[in-house]
Amino acid sequence: MSALATAIVVFIIILAGAAAYLRWQAPGFTGHLLPSRRSSTRQLRARYGREYDRLYAQHGDHDAVERELSRRERERARLEIRPLDPEDRVRLVDGWTAAQVGFIDDPGDATRRAQQLIGEAMALLGYPSSDDPERQLGLVSVDHAHALADFREGHELMQRSHTGSRDVDATEQLRQAMLRFRVLFDDLVGVGARAQVSTPAREKVAA
């Protein structure tokens, strides 16, 4: 066999191998995942936790979930996420404290205020707010997936409280919602945020 013929055979073998690899990776392929693919899925599930599971329950397909997460990550990469100004951090933390105090007299209003404060924190950090709240939450999930899962549970509890049969049940559901909202609030604003705020910054807000 001439050198040219040998080169042609090798080239054909390479093309066939590449085609097989692409077929295995294509959506809808029902064969065994390649080790690298399984590893990628494990890493994404570890990173996104319950958010990954929620998307899988919604789509029923790992490929669809990972395409959605990839889309979120690309969009998140185009954002300029910035740290909170000290004054904004003070205002948000003080607002949260006020909401907790107000829970005793009006649990529903306090829980709604807590949710509003989380929305304000997202916007101040640079996550775009829009008429599509799910888009904003999807972008937040790239950086705060585990805390976002608590927020989603809190939102469900808040919605459920409106259909509760007894006031005591509704109040407990709202209390649990506040606890779950606090997880994401702390993640966005910073755990121990009150201690991190300088005295001059707090005095400036108080003025």
Short mmCIF file of C-alpha atoms in Angstrom, two decimals:
data_model
loop_
_atom_site.label_atom_id
_atom_site.label_comp_id
_atom_site.label_asym_id
_atom_site.label_seq_id
_atom_site.Cartn_x
_atom_site.Cartn_y
_atom_site.Cartn_z
CA MET A 1 0.00 0.00 0.00
CA SER A 2 1.36 3.38 -0.99
CA ALA A 3 1.90 6.18 1.51
CA LEU A 4 -1.01 8.10 -0.02
CA ALA A 5 -3.38 5.15 0.35
CA THR A 6 -2.29 4.63 3.96
CA ALA A 7 -2.92 8.29 4.74
CA ILE A 8 -6.41 8.09 3.21
CA VAL A 9 -7.29 5.00 5.30
CA VAL A 10 -6.08 6.68 8.50
CA PHE A 11 -8.08 9.82 7.68
CA ILE A 12 -11.25 7.77 7.13
CA ILE A 13 -10.77 5.98 10.46
CA ILE A 14 -10.36 9.32 12.25
CA LEU A 15 -13.53 10.70 10.63
CA ALA A 16 -15.51 7.60 11.61
CA GLY A 17 -14.32 7.88 15.20
CA ALA A 18 -15.24 11.56 15.37
CA ALA A 19 -18.71 10.87 13.94
CA ALA A 20 -19.32 8.13 16.51
CA TYR A 21 -18.24 10.41 19.34
CA LEU A 22 -20.58 13.19 18.22
CA ARG A 23 -23.45 10.72 17.91
CA TRP A 24 -22.89 9.50 21.48
CA GLN A 25 -22.92 13.08 22.76
CA ALA A 26 -25.99 14.17 20.81
CA PRO A 27 -29.31 14.83 22.65
CA GLY A 28 -31.51 11.75 22.70
CA PHE A 29 -28.67 9.25 22.59
CA THR A 30 -29.78 6.31 24.75
CA GLY A 31 -26.50 4.50 25.11
CA HIS A 32 -24.15 4.72 28.09
CA LEU A 33 -22.77 8.12 28.89
CA LEU A 34 -19.07 8.59 28.41
CA PRO A 35 -17.07 8.83 31.65
CA SER A 36 -16.40 12.53 31.03
CA ARG A 37 -20.13 13.14 30.58
CA ARG A 38 -21.00 11.30 33.77
CA SER A 39 -18.38 13.35 35.58
CA SER A 40 -19.85 16.57 34.20
CA THR A 41 -23.33 15.57 35.39
CA ARG A 42 -22.03 14.78 38.87
CA GLN A 43 -20.25 18.12 39.06
CA LEU A 44 -23.35 20.02 37.97
CA ARG A 45 -25.56 18.18 40.45
CA ALA A 46 -23.08 18.93 43.23
CA ARG A 47 -22.94 22.60 42.25
CA TYR A 48 -26.65 23.20 41.70
CA GLY A 49 -28.11 20.69 44.15
CA ARG A 50 -31.88 20.97 44.48
CA GLU A 51 -32.01 23.41 41.57
CA TYR A 52 -30.64 20.66 39.31
CA ASP A 53 -33.20 18.22 40.71
CA ARG A 54 -36.02 20.73 40.16
CA LEU A 55 -35.02 21.20 36.53
CA TYR A 56 -34.75 17.45 36.02
CA ALA A 57 -38.26 16.96 37.44
CA GLN A 58 -39.42 19.64 35.02
CA HIS A 59 -37.62 18.38 31.88
CA GLY A 60 -37.13 14.69 32.64
CA ASP A 61 -33.86 14.70 30.72
CA HIS A 62 -30.28 15.36 31.84
CA ASP A 63 -29.34 16.82 28.46
CA ALA A 64 -32.13 19.40 28.66
CA VAL A 65 -31.16 20.32 32.22
CA GLU A 66 -27.52 20.79 31.32
CA ARG A 67 -28.37 22.86 28.26
CA GLU A 68 -30.49 25.13 30.45
CA LEU A 69 -27.73 25.48 33.04
CA SER A 70 -25.19 26.18 30.30
CA ARG A 71 -27.48 28.89 28.91
CA ARG A 72 -27.76 30.46 32.37
CA GLU A 73 -24.00 30.40 32.86
CA ARG A 74 -23.39 32.09 29.50
CA GLU A 75 -25.90 34.82 30.28
CA ARG A 76 -24.53 35.24 33.82
CA ALA A 77 -21.00 35.65 32.39
CA ARG A 78 -22.18 38.76 30.53
CA LEU A 79 -23.40 40.43 33.72
CA GLU A 80 -21.34 42.76 35.87
CA ILE A 81 -22.11 41.56 39.37
CA ARG A 82 -20.86 44.10 41.89
CA PRO A 83 -20.55 44.11 45.68
CA LEU A 84 -23.12 45.98 47.72
CA ASP A 85 -22.31 49.48 48.85
CA PRO A 86 -21.98 49.64 52.66
CA GLU A 87 -24.95 52.02 52.85
CA ASP A 88 -27.14 49.64 50.86
CA ARG A 89 -26.06 46.74 53.04
CA VAL A 90 -27.01 48.67 56.18
CA ARG A 91 -30.41 49.59 54.75
CA LEU A 92 -31.15 46.02 53.68
CA VAL A 93 -30.08 44.48 56.99
CA ASP A 94 -32.03 47.05 58.99
CA GLY A 95 -35.03 46.48 56.75
CA TRP A 96 -34.82 42.77 57.41
CA THR A 97 -34.64 43.35 61.15
CA ALA A 98 -37.73 45.56 60.94
CA ALA A 99 -39.57 42.86 58.98
CA GLN A 100 -38.75 40.29 61.64
CA VAL A 101 -40.04 42.57 64.39
CA GLY A 102 -43.18 43.30 62.37
CA PHE A 103 -43.87 39.59 61.93
CA ILE A 104 -45.48 39.48 65.37
CA ASP A 105 -48.23 41.92 64.39
CA ASP A 106 -48.61 41.11 60.69
CA PRO A 107 -46.92 37.89 59.49
CA GLY A 108 -48.17 38.26 55.92
CA ASP A 109 -46.89 41.80 55.46
CA ALA A 110 -43.55 40.95 57.09
CA THR A 111 -43.04 37.98 54.77
CA ARG A 112 -43.90 40.05 51.70
CA ARG A 113 -41.44 42.71 52.85
CA ALA A 114 -38.73 40.08 53.29
CA GLN A 115 -39.32 38.90 49.73
CA GLN A 116 -39.12 42.50 48.48
CA LEU A 117 -35.81 43.02 50.26
CA ILE A 118 -34.38 39.96 48.53
CA GLY A 119 -35.52 41.38 45.19
CA GLU A 120 -33.84 44.70 46.01
CA ALA A 121 -30.61 42.92 46.92
CA MET A 122 -30.62 41.01 43.63
CA ALA A 123 -31.10 44.21 41.63
CA LEU A 124 -28.41 46.09 43.56
CA LEU A 125 -25.93 43.27 42.99
CA GLY A 126 -26.55 43.47 39.25
CA TYR A 127 -29.00 40.68 38.48
CA PRO A 128 -31.43 42.26 36.01
CA SER A 129 -35.02 42.55 37.14
CA SER A 130 -37.71 42.12 34.52
CA ASP A 131 -41.27 40.99 33.94
CA ASP A 132 -39.88 37.45 34.04
CA PRO A 133 -38.91 36.72 37.68
CA GLU A 134 -37.85 33.18 36.74
CA ARG A 135 -35.15 34.56 34.45
CA GLN A 136 -33.72 36.60 37.31
CA LEU A 137 -33.83 33.62 39.67
CA GLY A 138 -32.16 31.48 37.02
CA LEU A 139 -29.25 33.91 36.84
CA VAL A 140 -29.02 34.05 40.63
CA SER A 141 -28.84 30.25 40.70
CA VAL A 142 -25.45 30.35 38.98
CA ASP A 143 -23.93 31.98 42.08
CA HIS A 144 -26.37 31.01 44.85
CA ALA A 145 -27.98 27.73 43.79
CA HIS A 146 -28.26 26.09 47.21
CA ALA A 147 -29.64 29.19 48.93
CA LEU A 148 -32.04 29.76 46.04
CA ALA A 149 -33.57 26.34 46.68
CA ASP A 150 -34.52 27.54 50.17
CA PHE A 151 -36.03 30.68 48.68
CA ARG A 152 -38.16 28.60 46.32
CA GLU A 153 -39.40 26.49 49.23
CA GLY A 154 -40.19 29.66 51.16
CA HIS A 155 -42.17 31.04 48.24
CA GLU A 156 -44.20 27.82 48.05
CA LEU A 157 -44.91 28.01 51.79
CA MET A 158 -45.97 31.63 51.42
CA GLN A 159 -48.38 30.70 48.63
CA ARG A 160 -49.71 27.76 50.64
CA SER A 161 -50.43 30.00 53.62
CA HIS A 162 -53.10 31.80 51.60
CA THR A 163 -55.10 28.57 51.36
CA GLY A 164 -54.57 27.38 54.95
CA SER A 165 -57.63 26.27 56.87
CA ARG A 166 -56.57 27.81 60.17
CA ASP A 167 -54.77 31.02 61.08
CA VAL A 168 -52.27 29.11 63.22
CA ASP A 169 -51.34 26.93 60.23
CA ALA A 170 -50.90 29.96 57.98
CA THR A 171 -48.75 31.74 60.57
CA GLU A 172 -46.47 28.73 60.94
CA GLN A 173 -46.11 28.43 57.18
CA LEU A 174 -45.16 32.11 56.98
CA ARG A 175 -42.67 31.67 59.81
CA GLN A 176 -41.05 28.80 57.94
CA ALA A 177 -41.07 30.90 54.77
CA MET A 178 -39.23 33.70 56.58
CA LEU A 179 -36.59 31.25 57.78
CA ARG A 180 -36.01 30.00 54.24
CA PHE A 181 -35.98 33.50 52.78
CA ARG A 182 -33.30 34.39 55.32
CA VAL A 183 -30.95 31.78 53.84
CA LEU A 184 -30.89 33.52 50.45
CA PHE A 185 -30.89 36.98 52.02
CA ASP A 186 -27.76 36.14 54.02
CA ASP A 187 -26.13 34.63 50.94
CA LEU A 188 -26.80 37.76 48.87
CA VAL A 189 -26.07 40.40 51.48
CA GLY A 190 -23.42 38.49 53.37
CA VAL A 191 -23.64 36.33 56.49
CA GLY A 192 -23.03 38.51 59.52
CA ALA A 193 -23.53 41.57 57.33
CA ARG A 194 -24.45 43.78 60.28
CA ALA A 195 -21.07 43.16 61.91
CA GLN A 196 -19.26 43.90 58.64
CA VAL A 197 -20.78 47.37 58.23
CA SER A 198 -18.61 50.20 59.44
CA THR A 199 -19.99 52.62 62.04
CA PRO A 200 -19.68 55.68 59.74
CA ALA A 201 -21.71 53.88 57.08
CA ARG A 202 -24.45 53.02 59.57
CA GLU A 203 -24.52 56.58 60.91
CA LYS A 204 -24.78 57.94 57.36
CA VAL A 205 -27.86 55.79 56.70
CA ALA A 206 -29.38 56.66 60.07
CA ALA A 207 -28.99 60.34 59.26
#
